[in-house]
Short mmCIF file of C-alpha atoms in Angstrom, two decimals:
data_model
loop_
_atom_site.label_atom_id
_atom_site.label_comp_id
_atom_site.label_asym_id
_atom_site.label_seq_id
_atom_site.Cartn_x
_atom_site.Cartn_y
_atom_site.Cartn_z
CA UNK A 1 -120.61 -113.97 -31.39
CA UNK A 2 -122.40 -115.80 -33.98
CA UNK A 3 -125.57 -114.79 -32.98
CA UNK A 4 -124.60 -111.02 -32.77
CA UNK A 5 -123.24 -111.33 -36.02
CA UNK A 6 -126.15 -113.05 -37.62
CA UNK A 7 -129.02 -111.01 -38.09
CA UNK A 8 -132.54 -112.58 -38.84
CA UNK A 9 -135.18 -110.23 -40.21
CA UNK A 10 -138.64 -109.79 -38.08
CA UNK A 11 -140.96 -112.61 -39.05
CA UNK A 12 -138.62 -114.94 -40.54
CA UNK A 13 -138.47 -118.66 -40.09
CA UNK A 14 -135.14 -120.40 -39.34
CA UNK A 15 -134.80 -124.33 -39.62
CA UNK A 16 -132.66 -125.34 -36.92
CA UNK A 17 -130.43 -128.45 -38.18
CA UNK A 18 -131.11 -132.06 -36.35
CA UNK A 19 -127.43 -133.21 -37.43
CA UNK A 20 -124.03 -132.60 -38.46
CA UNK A 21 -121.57 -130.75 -37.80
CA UNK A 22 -123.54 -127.62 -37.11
CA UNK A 23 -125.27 -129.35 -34.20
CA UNK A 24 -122.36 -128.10 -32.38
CA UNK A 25 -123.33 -124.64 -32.99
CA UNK A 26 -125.27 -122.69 -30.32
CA UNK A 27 -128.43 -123.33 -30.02
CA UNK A 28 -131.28 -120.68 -29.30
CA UNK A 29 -134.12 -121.95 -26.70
CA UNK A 30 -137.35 -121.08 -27.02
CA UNK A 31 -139.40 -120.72 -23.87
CA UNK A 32 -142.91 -122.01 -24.91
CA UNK A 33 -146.24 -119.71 -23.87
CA UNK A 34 -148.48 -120.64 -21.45
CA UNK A 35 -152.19 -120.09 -23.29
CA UNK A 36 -154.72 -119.94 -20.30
CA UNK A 37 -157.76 -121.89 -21.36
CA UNK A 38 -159.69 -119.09 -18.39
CA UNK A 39 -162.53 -117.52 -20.04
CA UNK A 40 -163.76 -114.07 -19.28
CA UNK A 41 -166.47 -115.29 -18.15
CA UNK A 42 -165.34 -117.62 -15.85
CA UNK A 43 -166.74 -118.41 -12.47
CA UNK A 44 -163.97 -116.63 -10.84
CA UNK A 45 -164.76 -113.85 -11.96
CA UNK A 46 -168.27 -113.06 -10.84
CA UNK A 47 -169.28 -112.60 -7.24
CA UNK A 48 -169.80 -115.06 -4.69
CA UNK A 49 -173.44 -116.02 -4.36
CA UNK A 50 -173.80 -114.30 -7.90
CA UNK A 51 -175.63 -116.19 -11.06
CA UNK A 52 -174.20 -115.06 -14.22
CA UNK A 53 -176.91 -116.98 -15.86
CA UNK A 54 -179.71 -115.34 -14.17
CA UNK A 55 -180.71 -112.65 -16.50
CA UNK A 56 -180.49 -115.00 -19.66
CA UNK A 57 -182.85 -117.18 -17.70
CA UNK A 58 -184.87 -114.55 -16.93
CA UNK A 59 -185.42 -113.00 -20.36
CA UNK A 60 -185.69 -116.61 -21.95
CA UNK A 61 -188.18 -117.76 -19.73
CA UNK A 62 -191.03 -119.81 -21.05
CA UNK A 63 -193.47 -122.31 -20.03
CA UNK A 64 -191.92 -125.68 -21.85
CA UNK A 65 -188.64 -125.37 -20.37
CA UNK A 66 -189.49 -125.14 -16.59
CA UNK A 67 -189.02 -121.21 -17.00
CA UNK A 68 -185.41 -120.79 -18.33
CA UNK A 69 -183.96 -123.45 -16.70
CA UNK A 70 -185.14 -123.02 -13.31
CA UNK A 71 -187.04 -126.42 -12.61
CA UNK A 72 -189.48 -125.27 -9.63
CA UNK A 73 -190.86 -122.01 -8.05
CA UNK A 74 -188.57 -122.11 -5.21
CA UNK A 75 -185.64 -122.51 -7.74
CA UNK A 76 -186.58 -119.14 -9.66
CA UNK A 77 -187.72 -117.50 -6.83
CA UNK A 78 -184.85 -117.74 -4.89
CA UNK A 79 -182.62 -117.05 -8.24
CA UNK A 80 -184.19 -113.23 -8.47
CA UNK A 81 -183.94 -113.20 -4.70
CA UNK A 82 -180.28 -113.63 -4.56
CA UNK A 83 -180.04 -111.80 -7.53
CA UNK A 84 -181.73 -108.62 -6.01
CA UNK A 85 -179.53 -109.24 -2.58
CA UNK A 86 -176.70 -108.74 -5.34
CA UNK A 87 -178.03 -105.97 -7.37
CA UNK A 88 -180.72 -104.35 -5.14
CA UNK A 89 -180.68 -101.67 -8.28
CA UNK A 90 -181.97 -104.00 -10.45
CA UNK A 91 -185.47 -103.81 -8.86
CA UNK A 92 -186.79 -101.11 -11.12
CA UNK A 93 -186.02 -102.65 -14.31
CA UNK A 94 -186.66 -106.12 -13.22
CA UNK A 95 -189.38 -106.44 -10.86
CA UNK A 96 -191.80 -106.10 -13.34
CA UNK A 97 -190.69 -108.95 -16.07
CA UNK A 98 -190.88 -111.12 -12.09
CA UNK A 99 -194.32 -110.13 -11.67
CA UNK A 100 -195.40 -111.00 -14.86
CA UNK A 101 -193.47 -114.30 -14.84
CA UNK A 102 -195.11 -115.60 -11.33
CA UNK A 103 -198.49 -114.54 -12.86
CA UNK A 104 -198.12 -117.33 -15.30
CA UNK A 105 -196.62 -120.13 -12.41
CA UNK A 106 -198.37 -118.97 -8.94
CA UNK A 107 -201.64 -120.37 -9.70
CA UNK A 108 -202.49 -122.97 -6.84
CA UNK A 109 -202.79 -121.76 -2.92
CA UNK A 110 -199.76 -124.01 -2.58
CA UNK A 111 -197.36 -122.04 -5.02
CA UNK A 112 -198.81 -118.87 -3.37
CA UNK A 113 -197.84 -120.02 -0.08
CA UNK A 114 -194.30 -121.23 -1.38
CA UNK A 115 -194.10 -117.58 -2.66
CA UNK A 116 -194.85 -115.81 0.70
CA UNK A 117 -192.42 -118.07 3.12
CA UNK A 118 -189.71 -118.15 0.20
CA UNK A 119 -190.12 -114.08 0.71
CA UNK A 120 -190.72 -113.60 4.76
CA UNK A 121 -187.82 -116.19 4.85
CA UNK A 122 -185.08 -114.05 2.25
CA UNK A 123 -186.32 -110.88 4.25
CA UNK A 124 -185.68 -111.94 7.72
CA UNK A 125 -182.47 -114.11 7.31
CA UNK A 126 -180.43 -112.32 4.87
CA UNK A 127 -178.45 -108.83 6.57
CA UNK A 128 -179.94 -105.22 4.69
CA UNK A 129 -182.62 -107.41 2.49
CA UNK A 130 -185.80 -106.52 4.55
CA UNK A 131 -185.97 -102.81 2.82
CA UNK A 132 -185.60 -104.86 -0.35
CA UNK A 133 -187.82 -107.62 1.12
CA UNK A 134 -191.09 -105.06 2.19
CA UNK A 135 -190.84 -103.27 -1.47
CA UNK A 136 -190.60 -106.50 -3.06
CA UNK A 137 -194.18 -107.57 -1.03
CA UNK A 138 -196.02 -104.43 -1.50
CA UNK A 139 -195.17 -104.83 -5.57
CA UNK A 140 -196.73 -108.52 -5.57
CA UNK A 141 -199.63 -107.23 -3.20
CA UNK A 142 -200.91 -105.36 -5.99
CA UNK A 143 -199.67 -106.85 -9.25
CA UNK A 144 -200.47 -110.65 -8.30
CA UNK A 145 -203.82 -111.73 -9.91
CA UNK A 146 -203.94 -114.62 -8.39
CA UNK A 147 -206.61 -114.15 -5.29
CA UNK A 148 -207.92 -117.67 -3.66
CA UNK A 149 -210.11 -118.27 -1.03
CA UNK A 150 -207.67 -119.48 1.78
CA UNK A 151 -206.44 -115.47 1.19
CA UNK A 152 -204.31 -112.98 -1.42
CA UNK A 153 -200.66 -111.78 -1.08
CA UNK A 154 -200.77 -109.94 1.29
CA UNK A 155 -202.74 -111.87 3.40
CA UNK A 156 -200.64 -114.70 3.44
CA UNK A 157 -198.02 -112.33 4.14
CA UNK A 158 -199.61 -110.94 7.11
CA UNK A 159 -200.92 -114.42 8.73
CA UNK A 160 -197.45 -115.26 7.95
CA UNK A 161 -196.00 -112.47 9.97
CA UNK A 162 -198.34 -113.42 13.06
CA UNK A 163 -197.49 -116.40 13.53
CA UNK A 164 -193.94 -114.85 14.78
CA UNK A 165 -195.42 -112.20 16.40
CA UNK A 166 -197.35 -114.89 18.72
CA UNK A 167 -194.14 -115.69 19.95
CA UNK A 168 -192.29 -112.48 20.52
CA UNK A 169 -192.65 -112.58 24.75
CA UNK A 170 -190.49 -116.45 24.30
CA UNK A 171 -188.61 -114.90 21.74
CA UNK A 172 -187.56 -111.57 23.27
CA UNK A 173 -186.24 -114.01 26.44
CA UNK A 174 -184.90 -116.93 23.99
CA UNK A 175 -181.33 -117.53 23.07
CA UNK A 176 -178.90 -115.54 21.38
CA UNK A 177 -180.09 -116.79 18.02
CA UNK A 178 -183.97 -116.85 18.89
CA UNK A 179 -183.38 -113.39 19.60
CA UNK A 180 -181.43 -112.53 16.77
CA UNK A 181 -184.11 -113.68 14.45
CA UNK A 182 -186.51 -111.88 16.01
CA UNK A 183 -185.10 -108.89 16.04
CA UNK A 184 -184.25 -109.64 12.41
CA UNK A 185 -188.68 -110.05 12.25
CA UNK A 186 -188.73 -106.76 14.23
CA UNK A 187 -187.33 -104.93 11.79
CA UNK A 188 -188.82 -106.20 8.65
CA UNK A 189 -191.92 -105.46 10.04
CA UNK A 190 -190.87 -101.78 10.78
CA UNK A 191 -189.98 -101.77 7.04
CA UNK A 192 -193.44 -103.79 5.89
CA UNK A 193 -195.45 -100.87 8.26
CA UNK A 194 -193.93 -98.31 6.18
CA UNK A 195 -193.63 -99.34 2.58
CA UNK A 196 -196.91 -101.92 2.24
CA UNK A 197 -199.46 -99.90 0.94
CA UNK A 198 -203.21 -100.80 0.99
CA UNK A 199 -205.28 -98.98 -1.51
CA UNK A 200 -208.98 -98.18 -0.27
CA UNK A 201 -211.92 -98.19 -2.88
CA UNK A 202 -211.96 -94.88 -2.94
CA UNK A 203 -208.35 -94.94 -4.52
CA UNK A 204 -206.56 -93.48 -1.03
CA UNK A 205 -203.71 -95.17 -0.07
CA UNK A 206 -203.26 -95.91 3.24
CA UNK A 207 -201.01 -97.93 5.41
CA UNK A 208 -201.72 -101.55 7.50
CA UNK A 209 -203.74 -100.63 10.78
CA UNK A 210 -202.88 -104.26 12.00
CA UNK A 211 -198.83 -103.90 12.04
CA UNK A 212 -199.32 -100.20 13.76
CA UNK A 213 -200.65 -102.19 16.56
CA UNK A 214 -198.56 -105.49 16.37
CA UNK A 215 -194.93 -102.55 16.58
CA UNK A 216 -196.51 -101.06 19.66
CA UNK A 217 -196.62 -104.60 21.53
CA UNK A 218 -193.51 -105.59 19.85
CA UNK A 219 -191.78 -102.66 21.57
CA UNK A 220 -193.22 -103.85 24.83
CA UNK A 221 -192.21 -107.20 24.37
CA UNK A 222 -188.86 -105.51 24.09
CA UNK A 223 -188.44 -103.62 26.50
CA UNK A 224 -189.99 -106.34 29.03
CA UNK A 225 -186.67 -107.97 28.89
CA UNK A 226 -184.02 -105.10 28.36
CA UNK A 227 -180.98 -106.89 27.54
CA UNK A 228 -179.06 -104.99 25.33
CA UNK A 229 -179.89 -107.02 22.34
CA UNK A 230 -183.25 -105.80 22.78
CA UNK A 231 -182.85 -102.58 23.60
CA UNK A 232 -180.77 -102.10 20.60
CA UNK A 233 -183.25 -103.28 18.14
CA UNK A 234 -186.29 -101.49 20.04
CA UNK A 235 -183.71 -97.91 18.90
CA UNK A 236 -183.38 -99.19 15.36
CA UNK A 237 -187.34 -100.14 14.90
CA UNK A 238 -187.97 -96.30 16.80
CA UNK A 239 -185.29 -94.72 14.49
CA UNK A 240 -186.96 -96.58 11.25
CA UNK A 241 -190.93 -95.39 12.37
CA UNK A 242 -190.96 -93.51 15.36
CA UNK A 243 -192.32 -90.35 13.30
CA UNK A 244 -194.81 -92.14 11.36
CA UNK A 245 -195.97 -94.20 13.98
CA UNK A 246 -196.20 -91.10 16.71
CA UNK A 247 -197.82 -88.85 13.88
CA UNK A 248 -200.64 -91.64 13.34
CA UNK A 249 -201.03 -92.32 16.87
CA UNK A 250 -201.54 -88.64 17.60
CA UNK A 251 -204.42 -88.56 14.55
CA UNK A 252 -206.17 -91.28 16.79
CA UNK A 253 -205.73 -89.24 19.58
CA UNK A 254 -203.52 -91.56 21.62
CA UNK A 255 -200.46 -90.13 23.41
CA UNK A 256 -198.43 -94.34 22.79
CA UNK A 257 -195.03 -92.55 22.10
CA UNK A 258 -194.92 -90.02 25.26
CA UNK A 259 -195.25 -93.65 27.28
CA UNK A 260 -193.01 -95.40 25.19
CA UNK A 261 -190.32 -92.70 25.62
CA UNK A 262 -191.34 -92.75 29.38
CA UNK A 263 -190.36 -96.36 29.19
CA UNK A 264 -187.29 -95.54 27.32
CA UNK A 265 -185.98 -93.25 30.85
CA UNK A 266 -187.25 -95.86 33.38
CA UNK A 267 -185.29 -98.38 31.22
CA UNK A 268 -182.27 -95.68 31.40
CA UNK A 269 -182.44 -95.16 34.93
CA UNK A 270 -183.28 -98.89 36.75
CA UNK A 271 -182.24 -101.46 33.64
CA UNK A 272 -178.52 -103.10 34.06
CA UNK A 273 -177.55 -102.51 30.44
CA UNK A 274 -174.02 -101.28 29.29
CA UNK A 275 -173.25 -97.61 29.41
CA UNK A 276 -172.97 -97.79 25.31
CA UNK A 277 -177.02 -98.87 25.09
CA UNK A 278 -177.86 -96.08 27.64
CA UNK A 279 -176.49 -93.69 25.71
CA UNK A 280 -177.94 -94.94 22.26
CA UNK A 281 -181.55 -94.66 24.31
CA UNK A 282 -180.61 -90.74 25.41
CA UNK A 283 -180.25 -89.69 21.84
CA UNK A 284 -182.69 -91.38 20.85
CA UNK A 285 -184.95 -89.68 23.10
CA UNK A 286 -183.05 -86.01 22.03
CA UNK A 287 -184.18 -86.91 18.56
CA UNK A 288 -187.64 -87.20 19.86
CA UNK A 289 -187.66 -84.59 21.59
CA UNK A 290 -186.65 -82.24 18.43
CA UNK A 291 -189.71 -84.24 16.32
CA UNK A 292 -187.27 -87.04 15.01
CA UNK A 293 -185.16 -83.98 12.76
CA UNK A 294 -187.78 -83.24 11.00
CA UNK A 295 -187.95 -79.21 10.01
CA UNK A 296 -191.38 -77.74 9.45
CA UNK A 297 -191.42 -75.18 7.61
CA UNK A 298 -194.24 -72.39 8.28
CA UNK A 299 -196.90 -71.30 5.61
CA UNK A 300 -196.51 -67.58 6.01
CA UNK A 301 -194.03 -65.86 5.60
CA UNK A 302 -192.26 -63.03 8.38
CA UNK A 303 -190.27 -60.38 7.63
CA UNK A 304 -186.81 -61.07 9.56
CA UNK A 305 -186.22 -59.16 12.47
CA UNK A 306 -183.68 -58.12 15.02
CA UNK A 307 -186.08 -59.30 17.44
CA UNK A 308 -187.20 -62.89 15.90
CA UNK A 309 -183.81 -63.69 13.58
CA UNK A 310 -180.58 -64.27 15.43
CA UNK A 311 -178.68 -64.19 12.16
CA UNK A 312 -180.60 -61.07 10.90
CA UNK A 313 -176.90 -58.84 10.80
CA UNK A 314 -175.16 -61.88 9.52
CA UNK A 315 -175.20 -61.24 5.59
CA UNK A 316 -175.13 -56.93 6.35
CA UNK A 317 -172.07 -55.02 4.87
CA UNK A 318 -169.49 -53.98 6.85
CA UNK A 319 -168.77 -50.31 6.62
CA UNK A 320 -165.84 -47.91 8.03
CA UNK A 321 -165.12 -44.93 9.74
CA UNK A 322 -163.19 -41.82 8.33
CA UNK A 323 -160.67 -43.40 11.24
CA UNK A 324 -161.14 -46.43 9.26
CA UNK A 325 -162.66 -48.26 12.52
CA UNK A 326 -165.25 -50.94 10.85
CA UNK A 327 -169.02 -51.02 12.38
CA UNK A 328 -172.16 -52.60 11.00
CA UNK A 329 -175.84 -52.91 12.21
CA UNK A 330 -175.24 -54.47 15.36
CA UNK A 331 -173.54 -51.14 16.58
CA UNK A 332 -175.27 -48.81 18.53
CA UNK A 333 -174.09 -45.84 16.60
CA UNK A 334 -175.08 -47.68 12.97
CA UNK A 335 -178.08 -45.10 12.14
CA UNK A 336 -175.95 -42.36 12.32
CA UNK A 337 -172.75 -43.41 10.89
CA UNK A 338 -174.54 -44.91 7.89
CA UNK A 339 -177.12 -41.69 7.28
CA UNK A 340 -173.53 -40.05 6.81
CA UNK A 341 -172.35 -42.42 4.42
CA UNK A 342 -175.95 -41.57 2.39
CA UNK A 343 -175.50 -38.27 2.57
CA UNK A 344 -172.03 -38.27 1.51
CA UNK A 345 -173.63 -40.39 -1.51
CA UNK A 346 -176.11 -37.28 -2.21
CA UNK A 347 -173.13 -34.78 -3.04
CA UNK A 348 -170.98 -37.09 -4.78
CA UNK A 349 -173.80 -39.22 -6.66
CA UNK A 350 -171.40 -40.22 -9.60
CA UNK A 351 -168.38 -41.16 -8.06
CA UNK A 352 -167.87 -44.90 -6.53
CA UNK A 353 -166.02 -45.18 -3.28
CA UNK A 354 -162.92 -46.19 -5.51
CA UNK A 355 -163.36 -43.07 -7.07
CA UNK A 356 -164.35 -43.82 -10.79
CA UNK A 357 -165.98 -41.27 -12.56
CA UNK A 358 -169.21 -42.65 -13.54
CA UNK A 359 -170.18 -39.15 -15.45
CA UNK A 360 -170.98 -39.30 -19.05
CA UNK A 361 -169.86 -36.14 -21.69
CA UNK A 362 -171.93 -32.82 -20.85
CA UNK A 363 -172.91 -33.95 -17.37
CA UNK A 364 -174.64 -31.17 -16.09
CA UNK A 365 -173.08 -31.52 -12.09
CA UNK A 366 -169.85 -31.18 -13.37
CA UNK A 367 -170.59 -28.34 -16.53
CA UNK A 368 -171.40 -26.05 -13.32
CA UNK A 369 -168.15 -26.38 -11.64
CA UNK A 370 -165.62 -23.89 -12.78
CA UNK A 371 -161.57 -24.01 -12.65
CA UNK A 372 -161.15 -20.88 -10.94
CA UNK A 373 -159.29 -21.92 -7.25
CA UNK A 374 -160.22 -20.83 -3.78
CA UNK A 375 -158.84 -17.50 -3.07
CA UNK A 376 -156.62 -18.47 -0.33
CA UNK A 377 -155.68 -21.86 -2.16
CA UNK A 378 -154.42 -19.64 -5.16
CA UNK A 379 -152.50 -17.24 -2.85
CA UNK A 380 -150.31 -20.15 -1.37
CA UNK A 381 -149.91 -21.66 -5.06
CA UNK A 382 -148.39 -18.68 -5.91
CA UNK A 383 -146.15 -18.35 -3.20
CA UNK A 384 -145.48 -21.63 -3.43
CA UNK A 385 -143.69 -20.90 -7.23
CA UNK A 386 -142.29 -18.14 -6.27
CA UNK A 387 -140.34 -19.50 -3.45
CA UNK A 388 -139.06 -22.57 -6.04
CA UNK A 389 -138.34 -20.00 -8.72
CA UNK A 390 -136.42 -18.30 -6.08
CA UNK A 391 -134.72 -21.60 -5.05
CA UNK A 392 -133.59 -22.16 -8.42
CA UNK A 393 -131.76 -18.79 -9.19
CA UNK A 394 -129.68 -19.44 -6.01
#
């Protein structure tokens, strides 16, 4: 009751009394707040695997402080790497201020070589990274000015590269993880065939002869031992370059693909894999067989036909009948019917077919017609009054 009947105004301060005899009076509690000492930008907040201080480091970078804070090569490296696995839209905007920063450190064969297996190793253990992985390498391949004698970027990369591929009978056989890295190498190769780019001196760009030969044995090496493991990764690596590859095997004049797709059916018909892989090798070969869904489109031009269109009476109108019965193209009787409908246009040429008079003031058609009525029309009008007139009187 006190408290209802004492009314303290918003903001005030009350001193509460320590003794007397008004320490008997009630006594208000005051829960304390909790202030959280958690900063926005805690830890907690950001990703796992994520550095929040990456793109500081990155923009601060210098020479005197090990590069931002990043005290070796493998250190900063591996920072944009992770970084990239986390943001793979940040390659655009970033991937050049990289370049430009390796430029400055990657100046000995061994940093170079650091580079490429701190790369090949990112690409080919880390899931969805070897897209990433091959743009990444065809970037440095031609922005890297460092160019020793033991080789460039991209030769590295490609010695690097061989020395798995020398393994990939013992691989395709090994263990469940020997085999899962090399399928892991399998693809990132498929992805290095298509996106490294090798620029010829006369400025055509062309792709690496070397891994269109090192997929074809890698798909034999595959199919060798068709376990499903195998057999799933030799679908992927066809799904990834099976055009490209059969379209530059055919410009050589080599027929690789009908044989590998001839494997693919022996492999279908003899191997002892699951009924899941067989049927992930039958559409594969279906999407062969309809030039892996790609639509080429003709350089002339044909007038649609009947004959040579199978949707040629899909966008016609529909018209109807004085019985109202509805017929289009496809009908037999179409000519005729419609030549009707055109001639019925010719001796009503300003009306619509709902009827609106599309006649302007003075229009000569209708100036001829006169209001006199049809002989036999006016006898029955008048007949017809006459015989009202005649019911009204009674």
């Amino acid at each position: 009751t006190h408290l209802q009947q004492t009314r303290i105004p918003s903001g005030s301060r009350v001193s509460l009394p320590t003794s007397g005899p008004e320490m008997a009076k009630p006594q208000v509690a005051v829960t304390p707040v909790a202030m959280s000492k958690l900063s926005v930008k805690a830890p907690e907040f950001y990703p796992s695997g994520y550095n929040p201080n990456f793109n500081q480091n990155l923009a601060d970078s210098s020479f005197e402080d090990g590069y931002g804070g990043y005290l070796t090569l493998a250190e900063y490296v591996q920072g944009f790497l992770n970084h990239l696995t986390e943001q793979p839209g940040c390659f655009e905007t970033e991937i050049e201020q990289f370049a430009e920063t390796l430029n400055g450190w990657v100046i000995t064969d061994e940093a170079l070589q650091e580079l490429v297996d701190l790369i090949y190793q990112q690409a080919t253990s880390v899931p969805n990274f070897s897209y990433m992985g091959a743009r990444l390498c065809n970037y440095l391949s031609h922005c890297l000015t460092i160019s020793p004698q033991s080789g460039n970027f991209r030769q590295l990369l490609l010695k690097r590269c061989r020395a798995e591929f020398e393994n990939r009978d013992e691989a395709a056989k090994g263990d469940e993880a020997t085999q899962k890295q090399f399928h892991a190498f399998v693809l990132f190769l498929g992805e290095l065939y298509l996106n490294l780019e090798i620029k010829g001196t006369k400025g055509q760009v062309t792709r690496a002869e070397i891994l269109q030969e090192g997929l074809r044995e890698l798909l034999n090496a595959l199919f060798s031992n068709p376990v499903d493991s195998n057999l799933i990764c030799a679908v992927k690596l066809l799904k990834l370059t099976g055009s490209v590859l059969e379209d530059a095997w055919k410009e050589k004049g080599k027929d690789d693909m009908t044989e590998v797709i001839q494997r693919i059916e022996n492999v279908v018909l003899d191997a002892n894999c699951s009924r899941d892989v067989k049927h992930m090798l039958l559409k594969l070969v279906e999407l062969r067989s309809s030039n892996w869904g790609r639509v080429l489109g003709t350089s002339s031009h044909t007038e649609a036909t009947p004959e040579n269109d199978p949707n040629y009476f899909m966008n016609e109108p529909t018209f109807y009948t004085s019985d109202g019965i509805p017929f289009t193209a496809a009908d037999p009787d179409y000519q005729e019917e419609y030549q009707e409908l055109l001639e019925r246009e010719d001796w009503f040429p300003d009306y619509e077919e709902n009827g609106t008079d599309l006649s302007g003031a003075g229009d000569l058609y209708f100036d001829d017609i006169d209001d006199e009525m049809d002989p036999e029309i006016e006898e029955a009008y008048e007949k017809f009054c006459l015989e009202s007139e005649h019911g009204r009187k009674q």
